Amino acid sequence: MAESTDDNTKDSGRLPKALRSVTPGSRSRRNEGMDVFGWGMLTGLLILLMPLLPFIIIVWGISKVTEMLTPSS
């Protein structure tokens, strides 16, 4: 079985030298369109989940009460 070049090199834990690129680097900037979309999704989810909040609290409370009443091993 032929050995690959990876088998012959010792792993020093260092990354290989970075490759040079012909494309110019880009700078981070805000994307207002996606920002508005994200806030809209958050608002929509909150509006949809707000009516379910009392039921979630009741289920959470019942689980805590049954957790206290049942003996743990």
JSON list of C-alpha atoms in Angstrom, two decimals:
[
{"chain": "A", "resi": 1, "resn": "MET", "atom": "CA", "xyz": [0.00, 0.00, 0.00]},
{"chain": "A", "resi": 2, "resn": "ALA", "atom": "CA", "xyz": [1.42, 3.38, -0.98]},
{"chain": "A", "resi": 3, "resn": "GLU", "atom": "CA", "xyz": [2.05, 5.92, 1.73]},
{"chain": "A", "resi": 4, "resn": "SER", "atom": "CA", "xyz": [0.65, 9.39, 1.30]},
{"chain": "A", "resi": 5, "resn": "THR", "atom": "CA", "xyz": [2.64, 12.53, 1.90]},
{"chain": "A", "resi": 6, "resn": "ASP", "atom": "CA", "xyz": [0.55, 13.18, 5.03]},
{"chain": "A", "resi": 7, "resn": "ASP", "atom": "CA", "xyz": [1.95, 10.02, 6.61]},
{"chain": "A", "resi": 8, "resn": "ASN", "atom": "CA", "xyz": [5.54, 11.18, 6.16]},
{"chain": "A", "resi": 9, "resn": "THR", "atom": "CA", "xyz": [5.12, 14.66, 7.69]},
{"chain": "A", "resi": 10, "resn": "LYS", "atom": "CA", "xyz": [5.05, 15.24, 11.40]},
{"chain": "A", "resi": 11, "resn": "ASP", "atom": "CA", "xyz": [2.16, 17.26, 12.78]},
{"chain": "A", "resi": 12, "resn": "SER", "atom": "CA", "xyz": [3.61, 20.34, 14.44]},
{"chain": "A", "resi": 13, "resn": "GLY", "atom": "CA", "xyz": [0.16, 21.70, 15.30]},
{"chain": "A", "resi": 14, "resn": "ARG", "atom": "CA", "xyz": [0.72, 24.83, 13.22]},
{"chain": "A", "resi": 15, "resn": "LEU", "atom": "CA", "xyz": [-1.47, 25.89, 10.33]},
{"chain": "A", "resi": 16, "resn": "PRO", "atom": "CA", "xyz": [0.03, 26.01, 6.83]},
{"chain": "A", "resi": 17, "resn": "LYS", "atom": "CA", "xyz": [1.06, 29.35, 5.40]},
{"chain": "A", "resi": 18, "resn": "ALA", "atom": "CA", "xyz": [-1.92, 31.43, 4.25]},
{"chain": "A", "resi": 19, "resn": "LEU", "atom": "CA", "xyz": [-2.58, 31.51, 0.52]},
{"chain": "A", "resi": 20, "resn": "ARG", "atom": "CA", "xyz": [-2.38, 34.83, -1.25]},
{"chain": "A", "resi": 21, "resn": "SER", "atom": "CA", "xyz": [-5.54, 35.86, -3.07]},
{"chain": "A", "resi": 22, "resn": "VAL", "atom": "CA", "xyz": [-6.15, 38.16, -6.02]},
{"chain": "A", "resi": 23, "resn": "THR", "atom": "CA", "xyz": [-9.56, 39.22, -4.71]},
{"chain": "A", "resi": 24, "resn": "PRO", "atom": "CA", "xyz": [-9.61, 42.33, -2.55]},
{"chain": "A", "resi": 25, "resn": "GLY", "atom": "CA", "xyz": [-10.54, 41.93, 1.09]},
{"chain": "A", "resi": 26, "resn": "SER", "atom": "CA", "xyz": [-14.02, 42.91, 2.15]},
{"chain": "A", "resi": 27, "resn": "ARG", "atom": "CA", "xyz": [-14.96, 44.82, 5.25]},
{"chain": "A", "resi": 28, "resn": "SER", "atom": "CA", "xyz": [-17.87, 43.94, 7.50]},
{"chain": "A", "resi": 29, "resn": "ARG", "atom": "CA", "xyz": [-20.88, 46.17, 7.17]},
{"chain": "A", "resi": 30, "resn": "ARG", "atom": "CA", "xyz": [-24.45, 46.14, 8.39]},
{"chain": "A", "resi": 31, "resn": "ASN", "atom": "CA", "xyz": [-27.08, 44.62, 6.17]},
{"chain": "A", "resi": 32, "resn": "GLU", "atom": "CA", "xyz": [-30.12, 46.76, 6.93]},
{"chain": "A", "resi": 33, "resn": "GLY", "atom": "CA", "xyz": [-32.47, 44.58, 4.89]},
{"chain": "A", "resi": 34, "resn": "MET", "atom": "CA", "xyz": [-31.64, 41.44, 6.84]},
{"chain": "A", "resi": 35, "resn": "ASP", "atom": "CA", "xyz": [-31.69, 43.41, 10.08]},
{"chain": "A", "resi": 36, "resn": "VAL", "atom": "CA", "xyz": [-35.26, 44.56, 9.44]},
{"chain": "A", "resi": 37, "resn": "PHE", "atom": "CA", "xyz": [-36.25, 41.02, 8.41]},
{"chain": "A", "resi": 38, "resn": "GLY", "atom": "CA", "xyz": [-34.76, 39.56, 11.62]},
{"chain": "A", "resi": 39, "resn": "TRP", "atom": "CA", "xyz": [-36.54, 42.05, 13.86]},
{"chain": "A", "resi": 40, "resn": "GLY", "atom": "CA", "xyz": [-39.78, 41.38, 11.97]},
{"chain": "A", "resi": 41, "resn": "MET", "atom": "CA", "xyz": [-39.40, 37.63, 12.53]},
{"chain": "A", "resi": 42, "resn": "LEU", "atom": "CA", "xyz": [-38.73, 38.17, 16.25]},
{"chain": "A", "resi": 43, "resn": "THR", "atom": "CA", "xyz": [-41.77, 40.43, 16.57]},
{"chain": "A", "resi": 44, "resn": "GLY", "atom": "CA", "xyz": [-43.97, 37.93, 14.72]},
{"chain": "A", "resi": 45, "resn": "LEU", "atom": "CA", "xyz": [-42.82, 35.04, 16.91]},
{"chain": "A", "resi": 46, "resn": "LEU", "atom": "CA", "xyz": [-43.45, 37.04, 20.07]},
{"chain": "A", "resi": 47, "resn": "ILE", "atom": "CA", "xyz": [-46.95, 37.96, 18.89]},
{"chain": "A", "resi": 48, "resn": "LEU", "atom": "CA", "xyz": [-47.70, 34.32, 18.07]},
{"chain": "A", "resi": 49, "resn": "LEU", "atom": "CA", "xyz": [-46.25, 32.91, 21.30]},
{"chain": "A", "resi": 50, "resn": "MET", "atom": "CA", "xyz": [-47.69, 35.52, 23.69]},
{"chain": "A", "resi": 51, "resn": "PRO", "atom": "CA", "xyz": [-51.13, 33.79, 23.90]},
{"chain": "A", "resi": 52, "resn": "LEU", "atom": "CA", "xyz": [-49.38, 30.47, 24.68]},
{"chain": "A", "resi": 53, "resn": "LEU", "atom": "CA", "xyz": [-47.36, 31.93, 27.56]},
{"chain": "A", "resi": 54, "resn": "PRO", "atom": "CA", "xyz": [-49.95, 31.17, 30.29]},
{"chain": "A", "resi": 55, "resn": "PHE", "atom": "CA", "xyz": [-50.16, 27.52, 29.21]},
{"chain": "A", "resi": 56, "resn": "ILE", "atom": "CA", "xyz": [-46.37, 27.23, 29.13]},
{"chain": "A", "resi": 57, "resn": "ILE", "atom": "CA", "xyz": [-46.17, 28.64, 32.66]},
{"chain": "A", "resi": 58, "resn": "ILE", "atom": "CA", "xyz": [-48.89, 26.24, 33.91]},
{"chain": "A", "resi": 59, "resn": "VAL", "atom": "CA", "xyz": [-47.12, 23.20, 32.41]},
{"chain": "A", "resi": 60, "resn": "TRP", "atom": "CA", "xyz": [-43.79, 24.37, 33.85]},
{"chain": "A", "resi": 61, "resn": "GLY", "atom": "CA", "xyz": [-45.38, 24.87, 37.29]},
{"chain": "A", "resi": 62, "resn": "ILE", "atom": "CA", "xyz": [-47.02, 21.43, 37.26]},
{"chain": "A", "resi": 63, "resn": "SER", "atom": "CA", "xyz": [-43.71, 19.80, 36.30]},
{"chain": "A", "resi": 64, "resn": "LYS", "atom": "CA", "xyz": [-41.92, 21.57, 39.17]},
{"chain": "A", "resi": 65, "resn": "VAL", "atom": "CA", "xyz": [-44.62, 20.49, 41.67]},
{"chain": "A", "resi": 66, "resn": "THR", "atom": "CA", "xyz": [-44.51, 16.85, 40.54]},
{"chain": "A", "resi": 67, "resn": "GLU", "atom": "CA", "xyz": [-40.71, 16.98, 40.63]},
{"chain": "A", "resi": 68, "resn": "MET", "atom": "CA", "xyz": [-40.85, 18.09, 44.28]},
{"chain": "A", "resi": 69, "resn": "LEU", "atom": "CA", "xyz": [-43.44, 15.44, 45.23]},
{"chain": "A", "resi": 70, "resn": "THR", "atom": "CA", "xyz": [-41.73, 12.44, 43.64]},
{"chain": "A", "resi": 71, "resn": "PRO", "atom": "CA", "xyz": [-38.77, 11.03, 45.55]},
{"chain": "A", "resi": 72, "resn": "SER", "atom": "CA", "xyz": [-35.52, 10.99, 43.66]},
{"chain": "A", "resi": 73, "resn": "SER", "atom": "CA", "xyz": [-33.35, 7.90, 43.74]}
]
